[in-house]
Coordinates of C-alpha atoms and ligand atoms in Angstrom, one line a residue:
X1 CA 40.1 71.7 18.4
X2 CA 36.7 72.6 16.9
X3 CA 33.8 70.3 17.0
X4 CA 32.9 68.3 13.9
X5 CA 30.3 70.0 11.8
X6 CA 28.4 67.7 9.5
X7 CA 27.9 69.0 6.0
X8 CA 24.5 67.7 5.0
X9 CA 22.5 68.2 1.7
X10 CA 19.1 69.6 2.8
X11 CA 16.2 69.2 0.4
X12 CA 13.1 71.0 1.8
X13 CA 10.8 69.5 -1.0
X14 CA 7.2 70.4 -1.8
X15 CA 4.0 70.8 0.1
X16 CA 4.5 70.3 3.9
X17 CA 8.2 69.5 3.2
X18 CA 9.7 72.9 4.0
X19 CA 7.6 73.0 7.3
X20 CA 8.6 69.6 8.6
X21 CA 12.2 70.1 7.5
X22 CA 12.5 73.5 9.3
X23 CA 11.0 71.9 12.4
X24 CA 13.4 69.0 12.2
X25 CA 16.5 71.1 11.8
X26 CA 15.6 73.0 15.0
X27 CA 15.4 69.8 17.0
X28 CA 18.6 68.4 15.5
X29 CA 20.5 71.6 16.2
X30 CA 19.1 71.6 19.8
X31 CA 21.0 68.3 20.4
X32 CA 24.3 70.2 20.3
X33 CA 25.5 68.4 17.2
X34 CA 26.7 70.9 14.6
X35 CA 25.4 70.9 11.0
X36 CA 26.4 72.8 7.9
X37 CA 23.2 72.6 5.8
X38 CA 23.8 72.6 2.1
X39 CA 20.3 73.6 1.0
X40 CA 19.3 72.3 -2.5
X41 CA 15.9 72.5 -4.1
X42 CA 14.1 69.7 -6.0
X43 CA 10.4 69.2 -6.9
X44 CA 7.5 70.8 -8.6
X45 CA 8.5 74.5 -8.2
X46 CA 12.0 73.7 -9.4
X47 CA 10.5 71.9 -12.5
X48 CA 8.7 75.1 -13.5
X49 CA 11.8 77.3 -13.0
X50 CA 14.6 75.1 -14.3
X51 CA 12.8 72.6 -16.6
X52 CA 13.7 69.6 -14.4
X53 CA 12.4 68.7 -11.0
X54 CA 15.8 67.2 -10.1
X55 CA 18.7 69.4 -11.2
X56 CA 22.1 67.8 -11.4
X57 CA 23.4 70.1 -8.7
X58 CA 21.2 68.3 -6.2
X59 CA 22.7 64.9 -7.0
X60 CA 26.2 66.4 -7.1
X61 CA 25.7 67.9 -3.6
X62 CA 24.6 64.5 -2.2
X63 CA 27.5 62.8 -3.9
X64 CA 29.9 65.3 -2.3
X65 CA 28.4 65.4 1.2
X66 CA 27.5 61.7 1.4
X67 CA 24.3 62.3 3.4
X68 CA 21.0 64.1 2.7
X69 CA 17.9 65.0 4.7
X70 CA 15.0 65.3 2.4
X71 CA 11.4 66.5 2.6
X72 CA 8.7 64.9 0.5
X73 CA 8.4 65.9 -3.2
X74 CA 5.2 65.9 -5.2
X75 CA 4.9 63.5 -8.1
X76 CA 2.2 64.2 -10.7
X77 CA -0.1 61.2 -11.2
X78 CA -0.5 59.6 -14.6
X79 CA 1.5 62.2 -16.6
X80 CA 4.1 64.9 -16.0
X81 CA 7.6 64.5 -14.7
X82 CA 9.0 61.2 -13.3
X83 CA 9.2 60.8 -9.5
X84 CA 12.1 62.8 -8.0
X85 CA 12.3 60.2 -5.3
X86 CA 12.7 57.3 -7.7
X87 CA 15.2 59.5 -9.7
X88 CA 17.4 60.1 -6.6
X89 CA 17.3 56.5 -5.5
X90 CA 18.2 55.3 -9.0
X91 CA 20.9 57.9 -9.8
X92 CA 22.7 57.3 -6.5
X93 CA 22.0 53.6 -6.4
X94 CA 20.4 53.8 -2.9
X95 CA 19.3 50.2 -3.0
X96 CA 17.8 49.7 0.5
X97 CA 14.8 51.6 1.8
X98 CA 14.7 51.2 5.5
X99 CA 11.5 52.1 7.4
X100 CA 11.4 51.3 11.1
X101 CA 7.9 51.0 12.6
X102 CA 8.2 51.4 16.4
X103 CA 5.1 51.8 18.6
X104 CA 5.8 54.6 21.0
X105 CA 3.5 54.9 24.0
X106 CA 1.0 57.7 23.5
X107 CA 0.7 57.4 19.7
X108 CA -3.0 56.9 19.2
X109 CA -3.8 53.8 17.3
X110 CA -0.4 52.3 17.8
X111 CA -0.4 48.5 18.4
X112 CA 1.6 48.0 21.6
X113 CA 5.0 46.1 21.2
X114 CA 5.3 46.6 17.5
X115 CA 9.0 47.0 16.6
X116 CA 9.4 46.2 13.0
X117 CA 12.1 47.1 10.4
X118 CA 10.9 47.1 6.8
X119 CA 13.7 46.8 4.3
X120 CA 12.5 47.4 0.8
X121 CA 14.5 46.9 -2.4
X122 CA 14.7 50.3 -3.9
X123 CA 16.0 50.1 -7.4
X124 CA 14.1 47.6 -9.5
X125 CA 11.0 45.5 -9.5
X126 CA 7.9 47.1 -11.0
X127 CA 9.4 50.6 -10.3
X128 CA 11.9 50.4 -13.2
X129 CA 9.2 52.5 -15.0
X130 CA 9.2 50.4 -18.2
X131 CA 5.5 50.6 -19.2
X132 CA 3.8 50.9 -22.6
X133 CA 0.4 50.7 -24.2
X134 CA 0.0 47.5 -26.1
X135 CA -3.2 48.8 -27.7
X136 CA -4.0 52.4 -26.7
X137 CA -7.0 52.5 -24.3
X138 CA -7.4 48.8 -24.4
X139 CA -4.3 47.1 -22.9
X140 CA -1.1 48.3 -21.2
X141 CA 2.0 46.4 -20.0
X142 CA 4.6 47.0 -17.2
X143 CA 7.9 45.2 -16.8
X144 CA 9.0 43.8 -13.4
X145 CA 12.8 43.3 -13.1
X146 CA 14.3 41.2 -10.4
X147 CA 18.1 40.5 -10.5
X148 CA 20.4 38.4 -8.4
X149 CA 22.6 41.4 -7.7
X150 CA 19.9 43.7 -6.3
X151 CA 18.2 40.8 -4.4
X152 CA 21.4 39.7 -2.9
X153 CA 22.6 43.1 -1.7
X154 CA 19.2 44.1 -0.2
X155 CA 18.8 40.7 1.7
X156 CA 22.4 41.0 2.9
X157 CA 21.6 44.5 4.1
X158 CA 18.6 43.2 6.1
X159 CA 20.8 40.5 7.7
X160 CA 23.6 42.9 8.4
X161 CA 21.1 45.4 9.9
X162 CA 19.7 42.6 12.1
X163 CA 23.2 41.7 13.3
X164 CA 24.3 45.3 14.0
X165 CA 21.1 46.1 15.9
X166 CA 20.6 43.1 18.0
X167 CA 17.7 41.7 16.0
X168 CA 16.9 38.0 15.8
X169 CA 15.0 37.2 12.7
X170 CA 14.6 38.2 9.0
X171 CA 11.5 37.4 7.1
X172 CA 11.7 37.3 3.3
X173 CA 8.3 38.4 1.9
X174 CA 7.3 37.2 -1.6
X175 CA 4.7 35.9 -4.1
X176 CA 6.8 33.1 -5.6
X177 CA 3.8 30.8 -5.7
X178 CA 2.5 33.0 -8.6
X179 CA 5.5 35.0 -9.7
X180 CA 7.5 31.8 -10.0
X181 CA 10.4 33.2 -12.0
X182 CA 10.9 36.7 -10.6
X183 CA 10.0 36.1 -7.0
X184 CA 11.4 32.6 -7.4
X185 CA 14.8 34.2 -8.0
X186 CA 14.4 36.7 -5.1
X187 CA 13.6 33.8 -2.7
X188 CA 16.4 31.5 -4.0
X189 CA 18.9 34.3 -3.4
X190 CA 17.4 35.1 0.0
X191 CA 17.9 31.5 1.1
X192 CA 21.5 31.5 0.0
X193 CA 22.2 34.7 1.9
X194 CA 20.4 33.5 5.0
X195 CA 22.7 30.4 5.1
X196 CA 25.6 32.8 5.7
X197 CA 23.9 34.2 8.9
X198 CA 23.3 31.2 11.1
X199 CA 23.0 33.5 14.2
X200 CA 19.9 35.2 12.7
X201 CA 16.6 33.2 12.2
X202 CA 15.1 33.2 8.7
X203 CA 11.6 32.7 7.6
X204 CA 9.5 33.2 4.5
X205 CA 6.0 34.6 4.1
X206 CA 3.7 35.0 1.1
X207 CA 2.8 38.7 0.8
X208 CA -0.9 38.4 1.2
X209 CA -0.5 36.2 4.3
X210 CA 2.0 38.7 5.6
X211 CA -0.5 41.5 5.4
X212 CA -3.0 39.5 7.4
X213 CA -0.3 38.6 9.9
X214 CA 0.8 42.2 10.3
X215 CA -2.7 43.3 11.2
X216 CA -3.4 40.4 13.5
X217 CA 0.0 39.9 15.3
X218 CA 2.5 42.5 14.2
X219 CA 4.5 42.1 17.4
X220 CA 5.5 38.6 16.1
X221 CA 7.8 40.0 13.4
X222 CA 11.2 41.6 13.4
X223 CA 13.0 42.5 10.2
X224 CA 11.1 42.1 6.9
X225 CA 12.8 42.2 3.5
X226 CA 10.7 42.8 0.3
X227 CA 10.9 43.6 -3.3
X228 CA 10.1 47.2 -4.3
X229 CA 6.3 47.3 -4.8
X230 CA 5.5 44.9 -1.9
X231 CA 7.9 46.9 0.3
X232 CA 6.2 50.2 -0.6
X233 CA 2.8 48.9 0.3
X234 CA 3.8 47.0 3.5
X235 CA 5.8 49.9 4.9
X236 CA 2.7 52.2 4.8
X237 CA 0.7 49.4 6.4
X238 CA 3.4 49.2 9.2
X239 CA 3.3 53.0 9.5
X240 CA -0.4 52.7 10.2
X241 CA 0.3 50.1 12.9
X242 CA 2.3 52.6 14.9
X243 CA 0.3 55.8 14.6
X244 CA 0.2 56.7 10.9
X245 CA 2.2 58.6 8.4
X246 CA 2.8 61.5 10.7
X247 CA 5.2 59.4 12.8
X248 CA 6.9 57.1 10.3
X249 CA 10.6 57.7 9.5
X250 CA 12.7 56.3 6.6
X251 CA 16.1 56.1 5.0
X252 CA 17.5 55.2 1.6
X253 CA 20.9 53.6 1.9
X254 CA 23.5 52.8 -0.7
X255 CA 27.1 51.6 -0.6
X256 CA 28.5 55.0 0.4
X257 CA 25.6 57.5 0.2
X258 CA 22.4 57.8 2.3
X259 CA 19.3 60.0 1.9
X260 CA 17.0 60.3 4.9
X261 CA 13.3 61.1 4.3
X262 CA 10.0 60.4 6.1
X263 CA 7.6 57.8 4.7
X264 CA 4.8 60.4 4.0
X265 CA 4.3 62.5 1.0
X266 CA 4.0 66.2 0.4
X267 CA 0.4 66.3 1.8
X268 CA -0.9 69.1 -0.4
X269 CA -4.2 69.0 1.5
X270 CA -2.5 70.5 4.7
X271 CA 0.5 72.3 3.2
X272 CA 1.3 75.8 4.3
X273 CA -1.0 75.7 7.4
X274 CA 1.5 74.8 10.1
X275 CA -0.5 71.7 11.0
X276 CA 1.6 68.8 9.7
X277 CA 3.1 66.5 12.2
X278 CA 6.9 66.9 12.2
X279 CA 7.5 63.7 14.2
X280 CA 8.1 61.5 11.2
X281 CA 10.8 63.8 9.9
X282 CA 12.3 64.4 13.4
X283 CA 12.6 60.6 13.9
X284 CA 14.1 60.5 10.4
X285 CA 16.6 63.0 11.7
X286 CA 17.4 60.6 14.5
X287 CA 18.1 57.8 12.0
X288 CA 20.5 60.2 10.2
X289 CA 22.2 61.0 13.5
X290 CA 22.8 57.3 14.1
X291 CA 24.1 56.9 10.6
X292 CA 26.6 59.7 11.3
X293 CA 27.8 57.9 14.4
X294 CA 26.0 60.3 16.8
X295 CA 24.2 57.4 18.6
X296 CA 23.8 59.3 21.8
X297 CA 22.1 62.3 20.2
X298 CA 19.9 59.9 18.1
X299 CA 18.7 58.2 21.3
X300 CA 18.0 61.6 23.0
X301 CA 15.9 62.7 20.1
X302 CA 13.9 59.4 20.1
X303 CA 13.5 59.6 23.9
X304 CA 12.2 63.2 23.6
X305 CA 9.6 62.2 21.0
X306 CA 8.6 59.4 23.2
X307 CA 8.4 61.6 26.3
X308 CA 6.1 64.1 24.5
X309 CA 3.9 61.3 23.3
X310 CA 3.7 59.6 26.7
X311 CA 2.9 62.9 28.5
X312 CA 0.1 63.5 26.0
X313 CA -0.2 67.1 27.0
X314 CA 0.2 68.4 23.4
X315 CA -0.4 66.8 20.1
X316 CA -0.8 67.5 16.4
X317 CA -4.1 67.4 14.6
X318 CA -3.5 64.0 13.0
X319 CA -2.9 62.2 16.3
X320 CA -5.7 64.0 18.1
X321 CA -8.5 61.4 18.2
X322 CA -7.4 59.3 21.1
X323 CA -6.0 62.1 23.2
X324 CA -9.2 64.1 23.9
X325 CA -7.5 66.3 26.6
X326 CA -4.4 67.1 24.6
X327 CA -3.8 70.6 23.3
X328 CA -3.5 70.6 19.5
X329 CA -0.5 72.5 18.4
X330 CA 1.1 73.3 15.0
X331 CA 4.2 71.9 13.3
X332 CA 6.8 74.3 14.8
X333 CA 5.3 74.3 18.3
X334 CA 5.4 70.5 18.3
X335 CA 9.1 70.6 17.3
X336 CA 9.8 73.2 20.1
X337 CA 8.1 70.9 22.6
X338 CA 10.2 67.9 21.5
X339 CA 13.4 70.1 21.6
X340 CA 12.6 71.1 25.2
X341 CA 12.3 67.4 26.2
X342 CA 15.9 66.7 25.0
X343 CA 17.7 65.4 28.0
Ligands
LIG401 P1 0.7 61.9 1.6 O1 1.6 61.0 2.5 O2 1.2 63.2 1.2 O3 -0.7 62.1 2.4 C1 -1.6 61.1 2.8 C2 -2.5 61.6 3.9 O4 -1.7 61.7 5.1 C3 -3.0 63.0 3.7 O5 -4.3 63.1 4.2 C4 -2.1 63.9 4.5 O6 -2.7 65.1 5.0 C5 -1.7 63.0 5.6 N1 -0.3 63.2 6.1 C6 0.8 62.9 5.5 N2 1.9 63.3 6.2 C7 1.4 63.9 7.3 C8 2.0 64.6 8.4 N3 3.3 64.7 8.5 N4 1.2 65.1 9.3 C9 -0.1 65.0 9.2 N5 -0.8 64.4 8.2 C10 0.0 63.9 7.2 O7 0.3 60.9 0.4 P2 -0.4 61.3 -1.0 O8 -1.5 62.3 -0.7 O9 -0.7 60.0 -1.6 O10 0.7 62.0 -1.8 C11 0.9 63.5 -2.0 C12 2.1 63.7 -2.8 O11 3.3 63.3 -2.2 C13 2.1 63.0 -4.2 O12 2.5 63.8 -5.2 C14 3.0 61.8 -4.0 O13 3.6 61.4 -5.2 C15 4.1 62.5 -3.1 N6 4.8 61.5 -2.2 C16 6.1 61.8 -2.1 C17 6.9 61.0 -1.3 C18 8.3 61.3 -1.1 O14 8.7 62.4 -1.5 N7 9.1 60.5 -0.5 C19 6.3 59.8 -0.6 C20 4.9 59.6 -0.8 C21 4.2 60.4 -1.6

């Protein structure tokens, strides 16, 4: 009988996307797991060619395959096309954005013992994109939508994740003291859901206090669940706690579909130079392996990343500062080194 080959939608993306995706595919293939990559293009170059940055064929491919690995996509600021990332998450109802922040020994700047999971609501909040000028150039307004349905499923996801992964506590992060109605609803629903998980501790934290706590004692927290904007900001903060955007993986999860992508963006300042750190995308690939049920391969990839960081012989430019003796290598060489450390 032949080995299972996983058909995965592969979206290289813009900027450093194609480089970090190529590097990641090599590491994933080196695990021995077999992949049938269904390559689909989205982003700025596609927008010029096809008139839309997110052709229907990309969404259809993800619907058919169930799983996608995606590089970052550029979003124009202020004007231009709407975010492809927001478009994918909304079209496929990928309601939970999961961003683990794990301090690996050897990552410069990583706070020791940080092992956080940020679960961000991905479909509503301030990111519904309902904005308008009240008086042009004088006043503008944005709508923040919080629903019971979206709050309940994301908080439930956080508790289920905690249970499945041997975690002990979920913290709901909010600003219900000021946003009494919207975050008030989020918090009310979070409390109701928490009551159904007596085996997992539950606590609440106001967003500003949470940011301070995360800088002062990040090791004291476990799983965080947040509304969309707060989750976006806090997950980058947590990436900074464990070594920066170059090492922070992520996943967008729905009822049946999942899109895996690193936290970082397309980094146009370093694109095309073979200097981007592929680690975030490689760790994202490990999350995907675990989602596919390939737990052993996932653990081997994470251990290989860890071993390369611990040895500290080679590094990428973004991690260079605290490893003065390390040889700085490019994106593909870093991936090769990680692949060679697979047990
Ligand atoms: P960014 O994450 O692309 O870059 C921020 C800084 O981190 C830059 O100095 C960059 O060089 C560095 N950096 C990022 N990833 C790195 C890596 N793997 N290795 C080494 N250094 C790395 O954020 P920025 O500049 O705010 O956004 C650039 C574009 O990316 C924008 O168009 C934005 O909308 C888009 N973006 C896309 C995301 C996605 O597709 N999921 C997520 C975030 C931003």
